[in-house]
Every structure is written in C-alpha cells, then in structure tokens.
Amino acid sequence: MTLLIQHALLVSMNDRDEVIEDGALVVEGPRLRYVGPAIQAPPGPFDRVIDGRRLIALPGFVNAHCHSPANLYRGLLPSRPLEIWRTYYRATLRAMADEDFYASALLGAMEMLKTGTTTVLDHFFGNPTLPFMGAGGAIRAMQDLGLRHVVALTLSDKRYEDTVPLGGVTDDAAAELQRMSQGEARDAQAWLEECEAFIAQHHAPTRLTTCCPGPSAVQRCTDELLTGAAALARRQQLPLHIHLAETKSQQVMGPRLYGTSLIQHLKAINLLGPDLSLAHSIWIEEPDIELIARSGATPVHNPASNLRLGSGLAPVPRLLAAGAHVALGTDGATSNDGQNMFDAVRLAALIHNPSLADYRAWVTPAQALRMATREGARAFGLEAGGLAPGRLADVVLLRRDTPAFTPLNNVLHQLAFCENGSSVDTVLVNGEVVVEGGRLTRMREQEVLGLAAASLERLRPEIQREMLAAQTVEPALAEMYFRVAGQAER
Ligand SMILES: [Zn+2]
C-alpha cells in the first residue's frame, strides 16, 4: 500500500530535530519513502491520501519499559517502596492464565496506541507455571492490535530473599518468601533453554514481534545467567534488557555481592554495550554514569513509577551531560498507573528542575521527546523513532485544532508540556493505520474493555487470598527499607 500525508507539520525527531512547516510523508509498505517539503513530494498515484493541513506528524513513541500483566491492576496497589510493593504485585500474577495475559496486554496496547505509542518493550514476568510464563498471550494481543513490541523474558536464578539486605525474618515471613520464589528461581541453564525456545517460537519482526532475554536485575542473577543471556542475545543480534539500581536496597547489594557497584559488575562481566538497556538506573554514582555513557548502553527513565514508589530521581541531566543515550518508559500499570507516554515526556521534562540549580542543564522538551522516540528505537535496534526516508512507518498524526496546540507557539514545547494524548487522531504502525479518528481499527474497544473486566472478575478471589499472604512479609521488608534508608547517604 502507498499512502501520502500531504501538508502536515512534520516533527521529524531526526538528528537535527528538524521541523517542517508544510511537509509531506510518503509511506510505501512498512517504510517511509519520502519525508520533506510538500512541494517536493513525489507524484502519485497513491492508494490513499490524507490531507494533513490540520495535523502534526510525529514518529510514534517507543515505551522502553513496562510490564504488560500489570494493566489489569491499575489503581489497585497502595504507594509503597518497591520491595514491599513487589510482594503485592507478584500476588496478582500467580493465578493468571494465558487469556488473562492476553486481556491485560490488550488493554495496555489499546491505551498506548490511542496515545501515540507505536512500540513497547514488555519486560515480561507472568505465571512461572505456564510456558514462557504466559508471554504468548501478551504477544498475541499486541499482534492483534498492531502494536510493535519487544518482549524481554524476565530471567532470575537466585532466591529473592538472597538478593536483598534482609535483617531478621520470622518463620512465617520466611515461608512466604520461599513460596513466592517458587518456580521463579530456576537454575541458569534451565532459564537459558527456556529463553532460547521462547525466541525460536515467537520472534517474528515482520509480525511486529522482537523477542529477547531480560534478566530481572544484576543482583537477581548469577554471572552464569547474565553472561549466558548476553551470549544468547548477541548470537542472534537481539537486544538485552535488565533492571538496574532502582532502589537503595538494590544499590547496597553491589558492594555486598561483588565488591563494586552493580554497573561496574556489568562492565566486568562484559555485558555493558549499546545493545543493553537499563531500566531505572537511579542509584548510580559519577563513575557509573561515565561507564554507561562510554559503553553506549541506554538507561530507561520511568519518572511516574519512580515517583509513585518513592524510588528516587534518576540522574538524567547528568547522564545526558555525559553523553549517555537515555530512553523513556511508563513502567507497569501497578506503579504508574497509566501507559501514556505523553505523561512520561512531561514528567521527564519537569521533575529534574528543582534538584538542579544549573538551569542550563535542565531536560529540554526536545530532549524528552528524543528520549521517547529515537533513543528507545536505538536501544532495541529498530529503524523507528524518527521521520526519515527508509525508516519504519511508525507515525502519529495529532490534530492541531485542539487546546494543546492553540495557538501554536512552539510545537516541541507544546508536545511536551500541553499534550496528553487526546489530540491523537491517526496512528500508523509498520505502514498500517491502526488508529483512525482516535479509535482502534483492528478491534472494537468495548471488546477490549470487556475482556479486561472479565479477567479481573475471575481472578479477584485468588488475588485477595494472595494479598493477605503477602502481608506477612511486609514487616520484614519494612524493617529492611527503614534501615537502608537511614544508612548510607547519597
Ligand atoms: Zn520494571
């Protein structure tokens, strides 16, 4: 199919952040063929022409970190520090079946597409008793709605209780922690085989699916698993995704386990490289920042989640100043609770200002938008995230006759500070229109909402039981949290 979008305001997010006032895009199959002034657009014929006079064209957002099973549980959990929050989040997952992972991913994909996200990284952890923990259901959902996705299978081969600085634990809490880890901490070889089978079965870029290993976190894996996962990814030229230093309790495990920081350990075992993305990267020090910048690895900033769980502020301005590539994500809906990247862009461009006296280093709207587009695409090796000939045709068209863009003073500032996704009119993924007039084209939205509601209804009794069990662990984790919070200083 060929498509011409004529006379639109193009926000290219190319290397020069070029904006073209009266621009045109030509889409041919899954790729952009022409991007430039309308007056120089190639002649047709085209299968379809969109009049762009009232539209702004932007490359689709790349949501570089989330967990699709959480979409059913938005608003459910109280705000708690990560280690406590996690026991409640995990309690929601154990009873989920393939159809629930489908419904949950469908709900998130709908929200993302309708608010301008065209690619998502799903750091998938589901129900360990299912094949690939249920990731197949999530993949099917994202394929059904036409959202490009990178599914990083979460791997961990250590018992959780051995990877956090716990103090004294009662017998009840110890038993519950052990039960929670069941099925989760397989040995390295078993996980690597599972991940390889997962990739063999589901990796299909032409169907929008990239599969890759996603070790849970540095301290949660043995070196055998970390290096095995990297070898697997690199053998098949796939990206590699991991959580890094989200909380202070994680940071203190670096010296305890390795005698170095977590990032220095990643460097020591040769994981640090341009194919590695590091969700959060909050509790890192100056030498770590230098290491990350030099390696070309991509920290993924998740501002809403970090605020909700009180995890801390990632040193984004310092990372950017050091020349690091930083991407942006929403994180899962139990710590955010939305999957709207405009929200992430706005927060990224706002929350660092108060802690930085040197206003010249504040995150600019252009930087926040780059993080949300081309940096995410780069991190996952996708030719997306920018409007340029040859790139994948993942494009968002926003109406400009809305309050967010009226009057139009500065399109980059207004995209970052004013827009909330409600101006999104049309979304193309892989050259196909998957949102039109603000509505999904592939499935009835009522059906998506109905499936999600039905899943939760079915799961509710089991989740309530699991939540009560998780409460037995809270005192031990709270003791650890307060001890660590009072201990070291940043
Ligand atoms: Zn995460």
CSV table of C-alpha atoms and ligand atoms in Angstrom, one decimal:
chain,number,residue,atom,x,y,z
A,1,MET,CA,0.0,0.0,0.0
A,2,THR,CA,1.2,3.6,-0.7
A,3,LEU,CA,0.0,6.5,1.4
A,4,LEU,CA,0.6,10.2,1.0
A,5,ILE,CA,0.2,12.5,4.0
A,6,GLN,CA,0.2,16.0,2.5
A,7,HIS,CA,0.7,19.5,4.0
A,8,ALA,CA,1.2,18.4,7.6
A,9,LEU,CA,3.5,20.0,10.2
A,10,LEU,CA,6.3,17.4,10.4
A,11,VAL,CA,8.2,17.0,13.7
A,12,SER,CA,11.0,14.7,12.4
A,13,MET,CA,12.9,13.9,15.6
A,14,ASN,CA,15.9,13.4,13.3
A,15,ASP,CA,19.4,14.2,14.3
A,16,ARG,CA,18.7,18.0,13.9
A,17,ASP,CA,15.2,17.8,15.5
A,18,GLU,CA,14.1,19.3,12.2
A,19,VAL,CA,10.5,20.7,12.0
A,20,ILE,CA,8.9,21.1,8.5
A,21,GLU,CA,6.0,23.5,8.4
A,22,ASP,CA,4.4,22.4,5.2
A,23,GLY,CA,5.6,18.8,4.9
A,24,ALA,CA,4.7,15.5,3.3
A,25,LEU,CA,5.2,11.9,4.1
A,26,VAL,CA,5.0,9.1,1.6
A,27,VAL,CA,4.6,5.6,3.1
A,28,GLU,CA,5.3,2.6,0.9
A,29,GLY,CA,4.6,-0.8,2.5
A,30,PRO,CA,6.1,-0.8,6.0
A,31,ARG,CA,8.5,2.1,5.4
A,32,LEU,CA,8.7,5.8,4.8
A,33,ARG,CA,9.8,6.6,1.3
A,34,TYR,CA,9.7,10.4,1.3
A,35,VAL,CA,9.9,12.9,4.2
A,36,GLY,CA,10.2,16.5,3.3
A,37,PRO,CA,8.6,19.7,2.0
A,38,ALA,CA,5.2,19.1,0.5
A,39,ILE,CA,6.2,20.9,-2.6
A,40,GLN,CA,8.9,18.3,-3.5
A,41,ALA,CA,6.8,15.2,-2.7
A,42,PRO,CA,6.9,12.6,-5.4
A,43,PRO,CA,3.9,12.4,-7.8
A,44,GLY,CA,1.4,9.7,-7.2
A,45,PRO,CA,-0.6,7.7,-7.8
A,46,PHE,CA,-1.1,6.7,-4.1
A,47,ASP,CA,-3.6,4.2,-2.7
A,48,ARG,CA,-4.6,6.7,-0.2
A,49,VAL,CA,-4.1,10.5,0.5
A,50,ILE,CA,-4.5,12.1,3.9
A,51,ASP,CA,-5.0,15.8,4.0
A,52,GLY,CA,-2.6,16.9,6.8
A,53,ARG,CA,-3.4,20.6,6.9
A,54,ARG,CA,-4.7,20.3,10.4
A,55,LEU,CA,-2.3,17.6,11.5
A,56,ILE,CA,1.1,17.3,13.2
A,57,ALA,CA,3.1,14.3,12.3
A,58,LEU,CA,5.4,12.8,14.9
A,59,PRO,CA,7.3,9.5,15.0
A,60,GLY,CA,5.5,7.1,17.3
A,61,PHE,CA,6.7,6.8,20.8
A,62,VAL,CA,8.8,3.9,22.0
A,63,ASN,CA,7.8,3.0,25.5
A,64,ALA,CA,11.0,1.5,26.6
A,65,HIS,CA,10.0,-0.3,29.8
A,66,CYS,CA,6.7,-1.8,31.1
A,67,HIS,CA,5.2,-5.0,32.3
A,68,SER,CA,2.0,-5.9,30.4
A,69,PRO,CA,0.5,-8.2,33.1
A,70,ALA,CA,0.1,-5.2,35.3
A,71,ASN,CA,-2.6,-3.5,33.2
A,72,LEU,CA,-5.4,-5.3,34.9
A,73,TYR,CA,-4.3,-3.9,38.2
A,74,ARG,CA,-4.1,-0.1,37.7
A,75,GLY,CA,-5.1,1.8,40.8
A,76,LEU,CA,-5.1,-1.4,42.9
A,77,LEU,CA,-2.0,-1.2,44.9
A,78,PRO,CA,-1.1,1.4,47.6
A,79,SER,CA,2.0,3.5,47.1
A,80,ARG,CA,4.8,1.6,48.8
A,81,PRO,CA,8.6,1.3,48.4
A,82,LEU,CA,9.5,-1.2,45.7
A,83,GLU,CA,10.5,-4.1,47.8
A,84,ILE,CA,7.2,-4.0,49.7
A,85,TRP,CA,5.1,-3.1,46.6
A,86,ARG,CA,6.7,-6.0,44.8
A,87,THR,CA,5.2,-8.7,47.1
A,88,TYR,CA,1.7,-7.3,46.4
A,89,TYR,CA,2.3,-7.0,42.7
A,90,ARG,CA,3.6,-10.6,42.5
A,91,ALA,CA,0.5,-11.7,44.4
A,92,THR,CA,-1.6,-10.6,41.5
A,93,LEU,CA,0.2,-12.7,38.9
A,94,ARG,CA,0.1,-16.2,40.3
A,95,ALA,CA,-3.4,-17.1,39.2
A,96,MET,CA,-3.2,-15.6,35.8
A,97,ALA,CA,-3.8,-17.8,32.7
A,98,ASP,CA,-2.9,-17.2,29.1
A,99,GLU,CA,-6.2,-15.5,28.4
A,100,ASP,CA,-5.6,-13.0,31.3
A,101,PHE,CA,-2.2,-12.1,29.9
A,102,TYR,CA,-3.9,-11.6,26.6
A,103,ALA,CA,-6.6,-9.3,28.1
A,104,SER,CA,-4.1,-7.3,30.1
A,105,ALA,CA,-1.7,-6.7,27.2
A,106,LEU,CA,-4.7,-5.9,25.0
A,107,LEU,CA,-5.8,-3.2,27.4
A,108,GLY,CA,-2.3,-1.6,27.7
A,109,ALA,CA,-1.8,-1.8,23.9
A,110,MET,CA,-5.1,0.0,23.4
A,111,GLU,CA,-4.2,2.8,25.7
A,112,MET,CA,-0.7,3.1,24.2
A,113,LEU,CA,-1.8,3.2,20.6
A,114,LYS,CA,-4.5,5.7,21.3
A,115,THR,CA,-1.9,8.0,23.0
A,116,GLY,CA,0.7,7.7,20.3
A,117,THR,CA,2.9,4.8,21.3
A,118,THR,CA,3.9,2.5,18.4
A,119,THR,CA,6.5,0.3,20.1
A,120,VAL,CA,6.6,-1.1,23.6
A,121,LEU,CA,9.2,-3.1,25.5
A,122,ASP,CA,7.4,-5.6,27.6
A,123,HIS,CA,9.7,-6.9,30.4
A,124,PHE,CA,7.6,-9.9,30.8
A,125,PHE,CA,7.2,-11.8,34.0
A,126,GLY,CA,3.9,-13.7,34.4
A,127,ASN,CA,2.9,-17.0,35.8
A,128,PRO,CA,6.0,-19.3,36.1
A,129,THR,CA,3.9,-22.4,35.8
A,130,LEU,CA,2.9,-21.6,32.2
A,131,PRO,CA,5.0,-22.0,29.1
A,132,PHE,CA,7.1,-18.8,28.8
A,133,MET,CA,5.2,-17.6,31.9
A,134,GLY,CA,2.2,-16.7,29.6
A,135,ALA,CA,4.1,-14.3,27.3
A,136,GLY,CA,2.5,-15.9,24.3
A,137,GLY,CA,-0.9,-14.4,25.3
A,138,ALA,CA,0.7,-10.9,25.6
A,139,ILE,CA,2.3,-11.3,22.2
A,140,ARG,CA,-0.9,-12.4,20.5
A,141,ALA,CA,-2.7,-9.3,22.0
A,142,MET,CA,-0.1,-6.8,20.7
A,143,GLN,CA,-0.1,-8.5,17.3
A,144,ASP,CA,-3.9,-8.4,17.2
A,145,LEU,CA,-4.0,-4.6,17.8
A,146,GLY,CA,-0.9,-3.9,15.6
A,147,LEU,CA,1.5,-2.5,18.3
A,148,ARG,CA,5.2,-3.2,17.6
A,149,HIS,CA,6.7,-5.0,20.6
A,150,VAL,CA,9.9,-6.2,22.1
A,151,VAL,CA,9.2,-8.9,24.7
A,152,ALA,CA,12.1,-9.4,27.1
A,153,LEU,CA,11.6,-12.6,29.0
A,154,THR,CA,12.4,-12.0,32.7
A,155,LEU,CA,15.1,-14.4,34.0
A,156,SER,CA,16.3,-14.9,37.5
A,157,ASP,CA,18.2,-17.8,39.1
A,158,LYS,CA,18.5,-16.6,42.7
A,159,ARG,CA,16.0,-16.7,45.6
A,160,TYR,CA,14.7,-13.2,46.1
A,161,GLU,CA,15.4,-13.3,49.8
A,162,ASP,CA,19.1,-13.8,49.0
A,163,THR,CA,19.2,-10.7,46.8
A,164,VAL,CA,18.0,-8.0,49.3
A,165,PRO,CA,19.7,-6.9,52.5
A,166,LEU,CA,17.1,-8.5,54.8
A,167,GLY,CA,17.5,-8.5,58.6
A,168,GLY,CA,15.7,-10.8,60.9
A,169,VAL,CA,12.8,-12.6,59.4
A,170,THR,CA,10.1,-14.5,61.2
A,171,ASP,CA,9.4,-18.2,60.3
A,172,ASP,CA,6.0,-17.2,58.7
A,173,ALA,CA,7.7,-14.5,56.6
A,174,ALA,CA,10.5,-16.8,55.6
A,175,ALA,CA,8.0,-19.5,54.5
A,176,GLU,CA,6.0,-16.9,52.5
A,177,LEU,CA,9.1,-15.5,50.8
A,178,GLN,CA,10.1,-19.0,49.9
A,179,ARG,CA,6.7,-19.8,48.4
A,180,MET,CA,6.8,-16.6,46.4
A,181,SER,CA,10.1,-17.5,44.8
A,182,GLN,CA,8.9,-20.9,43.8
A,183,GLY,CA,9.2,-21.6,40.1
A,184,GLU,CA,10.8,-18.2,39.7
A,185,ALA,CA,14.4,-19.1,40.6
A,186,ARG,CA,15.2,-22.0,38.2
A,187,ASP,CA,18.9,-22.7,37.5
A,188,ALA,CA,20.7,-20.7,34.9
A,189,GLN,CA,20.7,-23.4,32.3
A,190,ALA,CA,17.0,-24.1,32.5
A,191,TRP,CA,16.2,-20.4,32.1
A,192,LEU,CA,18.6,-20.0,29.1
A,193,GLU,CA,17.0,-23.0,27.4
A,194,GLU,CA,13.5,-21.6,28.1
A,195,CYS,CA,14.5,-18.2,26.7
A,196,GLU,CA,16.1,-19.8,23.6
A,197,ALA,CA,12.9,-21.8,22.9
A,198,PHE,CA,10.8,-18.6,23.5
A,199,ILE,CA,12.8,-16.7,20.9
A,200,ALA,CA,12.6,-19.7,18.4
A,201,GLN,CA,8.9,-19.9,18.8
A,202,HIS,CA,7.8,-16.2,19.0
A,203,HIS,CA,10.5,-13.9,17.5
A,204,ALA,CA,8.9,-12.6,14.2
A,205,PRO,CA,9.8,-9.0,13.3
A,206,THR,CA,7.6,-9.0,10.2
A,207,ARG,CA,4.7,-9.7,12.6
A,208,LEU,CA,5.9,-6.8,14.9
A,209,THR,CA,7.5,-9.2,17.5
A,210,THR,CA,11.0,-9.0,18.7
A,211,CYS,CA,11.9,-11.4,21.5
A,212,CYS,CA,15.0,-11.2,23.7
A,213,PRO,CA,16.4,-12.1,27.1
A,214,GLY,CA,15.5,-9.8,30.0
A,215,PRO,CA,17.5,-10.8,33.1
A,216,SER,CA,15.5,-9.5,36.1
A,217,ALA,CA,18.3,-7.4,37.6
A,218,VAL,CA,22.0,-7.7,38.1
A,219,GLN,CA,21.8,-8.8,41.8
A,220,ARG,CA,19.0,-11.3,41.0
A,221,CYS,CA,21.1,-13.4,38.6
A,222,THR,CA,24.2,-15.4,38.8
A,223,ASP,CA,27.0,-14.4,36.5
A,224,GLU,CA,26.4,-17.6,34.6
A,225,LEU,CA,22.8,-16.5,33.8
A,226,LEU,CA,23.9,-12.9,32.9
A,227,THR,CA,26.7,-13.9,30.6
A,228,GLY,CA,24.6,-16.7,29.1
A,229,ALA,CA,21.7,-14.3,28.4
A,230,ALA,CA,24.1,-11.8,26.8
A,231,ALA,CA,25.7,-14.6,24.6
A,232,LEU,CA,22.2,-15.7,23.5
A,233,ALA,CA,21.2,-12.1,22.6
A,234,ARG,CA,24.4,-11.4,20.8
A,235,ARG,CA,24.5,-14.6,18.9
A,236,GLN,CA,21.1,-13.7,17.4
A,237,GLN,CA,21.7,-9.9,17.3
A,238,LEU,CA,18.9,-9.2,19.7
A,239,PRO,CA,18.7,-6.5,22.4
A,240,LEU,CA,19.2,-7.2,26.1
A,241,HIS,CA,17.2,-5.6,28.8
A,242,ILE,CA,17.6,-5.5,32.6
A,243,HIS,CA,16.5,-3.6,35.7
A,244,LEU,CA,19.4,-1.6,37.2
A,245,ALA,CA,19.7,0.1,40.6
A,246,GLU,CA,16.0,1.0,41.1
A,247,THR,CA,16.3,1.4,44.8
A,248,LYS,CA,18.8,2.0,47.5
A,249,SER,CA,18.3,-1.6,48.8
A,250,GLN,CA,19.5,-2.8,45.4
A,251,GLN,CA,22.4,-0.4,45.3
A,252,VAL,CA,23.8,-1.7,48.6
A,253,MET,CA,23.8,-5.2,47.2
A,254,GLY,CA,26.5,-4.2,44.7
A,255,PRO,CA,29.4,-3.9,47.2
A,256,ARG,CA,27.9,-6.7,49.2
A,257,LEU,CA,27.9,-9.3,46.3
A,258,TYR,CA,30.7,-8.0,44.1
A,259,GLY,CA,32.7,-5.5,46.0
A,260,THR,CA,31.8,-2.9,43.3
A,261,SER,CA,28.8,-1.0,42.1
A,262,LEU,CA,26.2,-3.0,40.1
A,263,ILE,CA,27.2,-1.2,36.9
A,264,GLN,CA,30.9,-1.9,37.4
A,265,HIS,CA,30.0,-5.5,37.8
A,266,LEU,CA,28.1,-5.4,34.5
A,267,LYS,CA,31.2,-3.9,32.9
A,268,ALA,CA,33.4,-6.5,34.5
A,269,ILE,CA,31.5,-9.4,33.0
A,270,ASN,CA,31.2,-7.7,29.6
A,271,LEU,CA,27.5,-7.0,29.5
A,272,LEU,CA,27.8,-3.3,29.1
A,273,GLY,CA,27.3,-2.3,25.4
A,274,PRO,CA,25.0,-0.4,23.0
A,275,ASP,CA,22.6,-3.4,22.9
A,276,LEU,CA,21.9,-3.3,26.7
A,277,SER,CA,19.1,-1.2,28.1
A,278,LEU,CA,19.0,-0.5,31.9
A,279,ALA,CA,15.5,0.2,33.3
A,280,HIS,CA,15.6,2.9,36.0
A,281,SER,CA,19.3,3.5,36.7
A,282,ILE,CA,18.5,5.6,39.7
A,283,TRP,CA,21.1,4.8,42.4
A,284,ILE,CA,24.2,5.2,40.3
A,285,GLU,CA,27.3,7.4,41.0
A,286,GLU,CA,29.5,9.5,38.9
A,287,PRO,CA,31.9,6.7,37.8
A,288,ASP,CA,28.8,4.6,36.8
A,289,ILE,CA,27.5,7.5,34.7
A,290,GLU,CA,30.8,7.7,32.9
A,291,LEU,CA,30.8,4.0,32.3
A,292,ILE,CA,27.3,4.0,30.9
A,293,ALA,CA,27.9,6.9,28.6
A,294,ARG,CA,31.1,5.4,27.2
A,295,SER,CA,29.5,2.0,26.7
A,296,GLY,CA,26.6,3.3,24.6
A,297,ALA,CA,24.1,1.4,26.9
A,298,THR,CA,20.7,3.0,27.4
A,299,PRO,CA,19.3,3.9,30.8
A,300,VAL,CA,15.5,3.9,30.6
A,301,HIS,CA,13.9,6.6,32.7
A,302,ASN,CA,10.4,5.8,34.2
A,303,PRO,CA,9.5,9.0,36.0
A,304,ALA,CA,5.9,8.3,37.1
A,305,SER,CA,6.8,4.9,38.6
A,306,ASN,CA,9.8,6.3,40.4
A,307,LEU,CA,7.6,8.9,42.0
A,308,ARG,CA,4.8,6.5,42.8
A,309,LEU,CA,7.1,4.1,44.6
A,310,GLY,CA,9.4,6.8,46.0
A,311,SER,CA,12.4,5.1,44.4
A,312,GLY,CA,14.3,8.3,43.7
A,313,LEU,CA,15.2,10.5,40.8
A,314,ALA,CA,17.5,9.1,38.1
A,315,PRO,CA,20.4,11.4,37.4
A,316,VAL,CA,19.0,12.1,33.9
A,317,PRO,CA,20.6,15.6,33.4
A,318,ARG,CA,24.0,14.2,34.4
A,319,LEU,CA,23.6,11.2,32.1
A,320,LEU,CA,22.7,13.5,29.2
A,321,ALA,CA,25.6,15.8,30.0
A,322,ALA,CA,27.9,12.8,30.0
A,323,GLY,CA,26.7,11.9,26.5
A,324,ALA,CA,24.6,8.9,27.5
A,325,HIS,CA,21.6,7.8,25.4
A,326,VAL,CA,18.6,7.8,27.7
A,327,ALA,CA,15.2,6.3,26.7
A,328,LEU,CA,11.8,6.7,28.4
A,329,GLY,CA,9.2,4.4,29.7
A,330,THR,CA,6.0,4.2,31.7
A,331,ASP,CA,6.8,1.1,33.7
A,332,GLY,CA,3.9,-1.3,34.6
A,333,ALA,CA,0.5,-0.1,35.5
A,334,THR,CA,0.7,-1.1,39.1
A,335,SER,CA,3.4,1.6,39.7
A,336,ASN,CA,2.3,4.3,37.3
A,337,ASP,CA,-0.8,3.6,36.7
A,338,GLY,CA,-1.2,4.6,33.0
A,339,GLN,CA,0.6,3.7,29.9
A,340,ASN,CA,0.5,7.1,28.3
A,341,MET,CA,3.9,8.3,27.1
A,342,PHE,CA,2.9,11.9,26.9
A,343,ASP,CA,2.7,11.7,30.7
A,344,ALA,CA,6.2,10.3,30.8
A,345,VAL,CA,7.6,13.0,28.5
A,346,ARG,CA,6.0,15.8,30.5
A,347,LEU,CA,7.3,14.4,33.8
A,348,ALA,CA,10.8,13.8,32.3
A,349,ALA,CA,10.9,17.5,31.3
A,350,LEU,CA,9.7,18.7,34.7
A,351,ILE,CA,10.8,16.7,37.6
A,352,HIS,CA,14.6,17.2,37.4
A,353,ASN,CA,14.4,21.0,37.6
A,354,PRO,CA,14.0,21.6,41.3
A,355,SER,CA,17.1,19.5,42.2
A,356,LEU,CA,19.4,21.2,39.7
A,357,ALA,CA,20.5,24.8,40.3
A,358,ASP,CA,22.1,25.0,37.0
A,359,TYR,CA,19.1,25.6,34.8
A,360,ARG,CA,21.2,25.3,31.7
A,361,ALA,CA,21.3,21.5,32.3
A,362,TRP,CA,17.6,21.1,32.7
A,363,VAL,CA,15.9,18.5,30.5
A,364,THR,CA,14.5,20.3,27.5
A,365,PRO,CA,11.3,19.4,25.7
A,366,ALA,CA,13.3,18.3,22.6
A,367,GLN,CA,15.5,16.1,24.8
A,368,ALA,CA,12.4,14.5,26.5
A,369,LEU,CA,10.9,13.8,23.1
A,370,ARG,CA,14.1,12.3,21.8
A,371,MET,CA,14.2,10.0,24.8
A,372,ALA,CA,10.6,9.0,23.9
A,373,THR,CA,11.3,8.3,20.3
A,374,ARG,CA,14.6,7.7,18.7
A,375,GLU,CA,16.6,6.7,21.8
A,376,GLY,CA,14.2,3.9,22.5
A,377,ALA,CA,14.3,2.7,18.9
A,378,ARG,CA,18.1,2.8,19.0
A,379,ALA,CA,18.2,0.8,22.2
A,380,PHE,CA,16.2,-2.0,20.7
A,381,GLY,CA,17.9,-1.9,17.3
A,382,LEU,CA,14.7,-0.8,15.5
A,383,GLU,CA,14.8,1.5,12.5
A,384,ALA,CA,12.0,3.6,14.0
A,385,GLY,CA,11.7,6.6,16.3
A,386,GLY,CA,12.2,9.3,13.6
A,387,LEU,CA,10.7,10.5,10.4
A,388,ALA,CA,13.2,9.9,7.6
A,389,PRO,CA,13.2,8.0,4.3
A,390,GLY,CA,13.9,4.3,4.8
A,391,ARG,CA,12.7,4.3,8.4
A,392,LEU,CA,9.8,2.2,9.5
A,393,ALA,CA,6.5,3.9,9.0
A,394,ASP,CA,5.5,4.2,12.7
A,395,VAL,CA,3.8,7.6,12.7
A,396,VAL,CA,1.4,9.5,14.9
A,397,LEU,CA,-0.8,12.2,13.5
A,398,LEU,CA,-2.2,14.7,16.0
A,399,ARG,CA,-4.9,17.2,15.5
A,400,ARG,CA,-3.6,20.7,15.9
A,401,ASP,CA,-7.1,22.3,16.3
A,402,THR,CA,-7.1,21.3,20.0
A,403,PRO,CA,-6.4,23.4,23.2
A,404,ALA,CA,-3.0,21.8,23.4
A,405,PHE,CA,-1.8,23.3,20.2
A,406,THR,CA,-3.9,26.5,20.1
A,407,PRO,CA,-2.4,29.0,19.5
A,408,LEU,CA,0.6,27.2,18.1
A,409,ASN,CA,3.6,28.9,19.7
A,410,ASN,CA,6.3,26.2,19.8
A,411,VAL,CA,5.4,22.7,18.7
A,412,LEU,CA,8.1,20.9,20.7
A,413,HIS,CA,7.2,22.7,23.9
A,414,GLN,CA,3.5,22.1,23.4
A,415,LEU,CA,4.0,18.4,22.6
A,416,ALA,CA,6.0,18.0,25.9
A,417,PHE,CA,4.1,20.4,28.2
A,418,CYS,CA,0.5,20.6,26.8
A,419,GLU,CA,-0.5,17.5,25.0
A,420,ASN,CA,-1.9,14.5,26.9
A,421,GLY,CA,-2.6,12.1,24.0
A,422,SER,CA,-6.2,13.3,23.4
A,423,SER,CA,-5.2,15.1,20.2
A,424,VAL,CA,-4.0,11.8,18.6
A,425,ASP,CA,-6.1,11.2,15.5
A,426,THR,CA,-4.3,8.6,13.4
A,427,VAL,CA,-1.6,6.1,14.2
A,428,LEU,CA,0.4,4.1,11.7
A,429,VAL,CA,2.5,1.1,12.7
A,430,ASN,CA,4.5,-0.7,10.0
A,431,GLY,CA,2.7,1.5,7.4
A,432,GLU,CA,-0.7,0.3,8.5
A,433,VAL,CA,-3.4,2.6,10.0
A,434,VAL,CA,-4.2,1.0,13.4
A,435,VAL,CA,-5.9,4.1,15.0
A,436,GLU,CA,-8.1,6.3,13.0
A,437,GLY,CA,-10.3,9.2,14.2
A,438,GLY,CA,-8.8,8.4,17.7
A,439,ARG,CA,-10.3,4.8,17.6
A,440,LEU,CA,-8.7,1.4,17.1
A,441,THR,CA,-9.2,0.0,13.7
A,442,ARG,CA,-8.4,-3.7,14.5
A,443,MET,CA,-10.8,-4.4,17.3
A,444,ARG,CA,-13.9,-2.9,19.0
A,445,GLU,CA,-12.8,-1.0,22.0
A,446,GLN,CA,-15.7,-2.3,24.1
A,447,GLU,CA,-14.5,-5.8,23.5
A,448,VAL,CA,-11.1,-5.0,24.9
A,449,LEU,CA,-12.6,-3.4,28.0
A,450,GLY,CA,-15.0,-6.3,28.4
A,451,LEU,CA,-12.2,-8.9,28.3
A,452,ALA,CA,-10.1,-7.0,30.8
A,453,ALA,CA,-13.0,-6.6,33.2
A,454,ALA,CA,-14.0,-10.3,32.9
A,455,SER,CA,-10.4,-11.4,33.6
A,456,LEU,CA,-10.2,-9.4,36.8
A,457,GLU,CA,-13.6,-10.7,37.9
A,458,ARG,CA,-12.4,-14.2,37.5
A,459,LEU,CA,-9.1,-13.6,39.3
A,460,ARG,CA,-10.4,-11.5,42.2
A,461,PRO,CA,-10.9,-14.1,44.9
A,462,GLU,CA,-7.5,-15.7,44.3
A,463,ILE,CA,-5.8,-12.2,44.3
A,464,GLN,CA,-7.4,-11.4,47.6
A,465,ARG,CA,-6.1,-14.6,49.1
A,466,GLU,CA,-2.6,-13.9,47.8
A,467,MET,CA,-2.6,-10.3,49.0
A,468,LEU,CA,-3.3,-11.5,52.6
A,469,ALA,CA,-0.4,-13.9,52.3
A,470,ALA,CA,1.8,-11.1,51.1
A,471,GLN,CA,1.0,-9.1,54.1
A,472,THR,CA,3.0,-11.5,56.3
A,473,VAL,CA,6.2,-10.4,54.6
A,474,GLU,CA,5.6,-6.6,54.9
A,475,PRO,CA,7.2,-6.2,58.4
A,476,ALA,CA,10.5,-7.8,57.4
A,477,LEU,CA,10.7,-5.8,54.2
A,478,ALA,CA,9.7,-2.5,56.0
A,479,GLU,CA,12.5,-3.1,58.6
A,480,MET,CA,14.9,-3.5,55.8
A,481,TYR,CA,13.6,-0.4,54.0
A,482,PHE,CA,13.9,1.9,57.0
A,483,ARG,CA,17.3,0.5,57.9
A,484,VAL,CA,18.7,1.0,54.4
A,485,ALA,CA,17.0,4.4,54.0
A,486,GLY,CA,18.7,5.7,57.2
A,487,GLN,CA,22.0,4.1,56.5
A,488,ALA,CA,24.0,5.4,53.6
A,489,GLU,CA,23.7,8.9,52.2
A,490,ARG,CA,23.7,9.8,48.6
B,1,ZN,ZN,10.2,-2.8,35.7
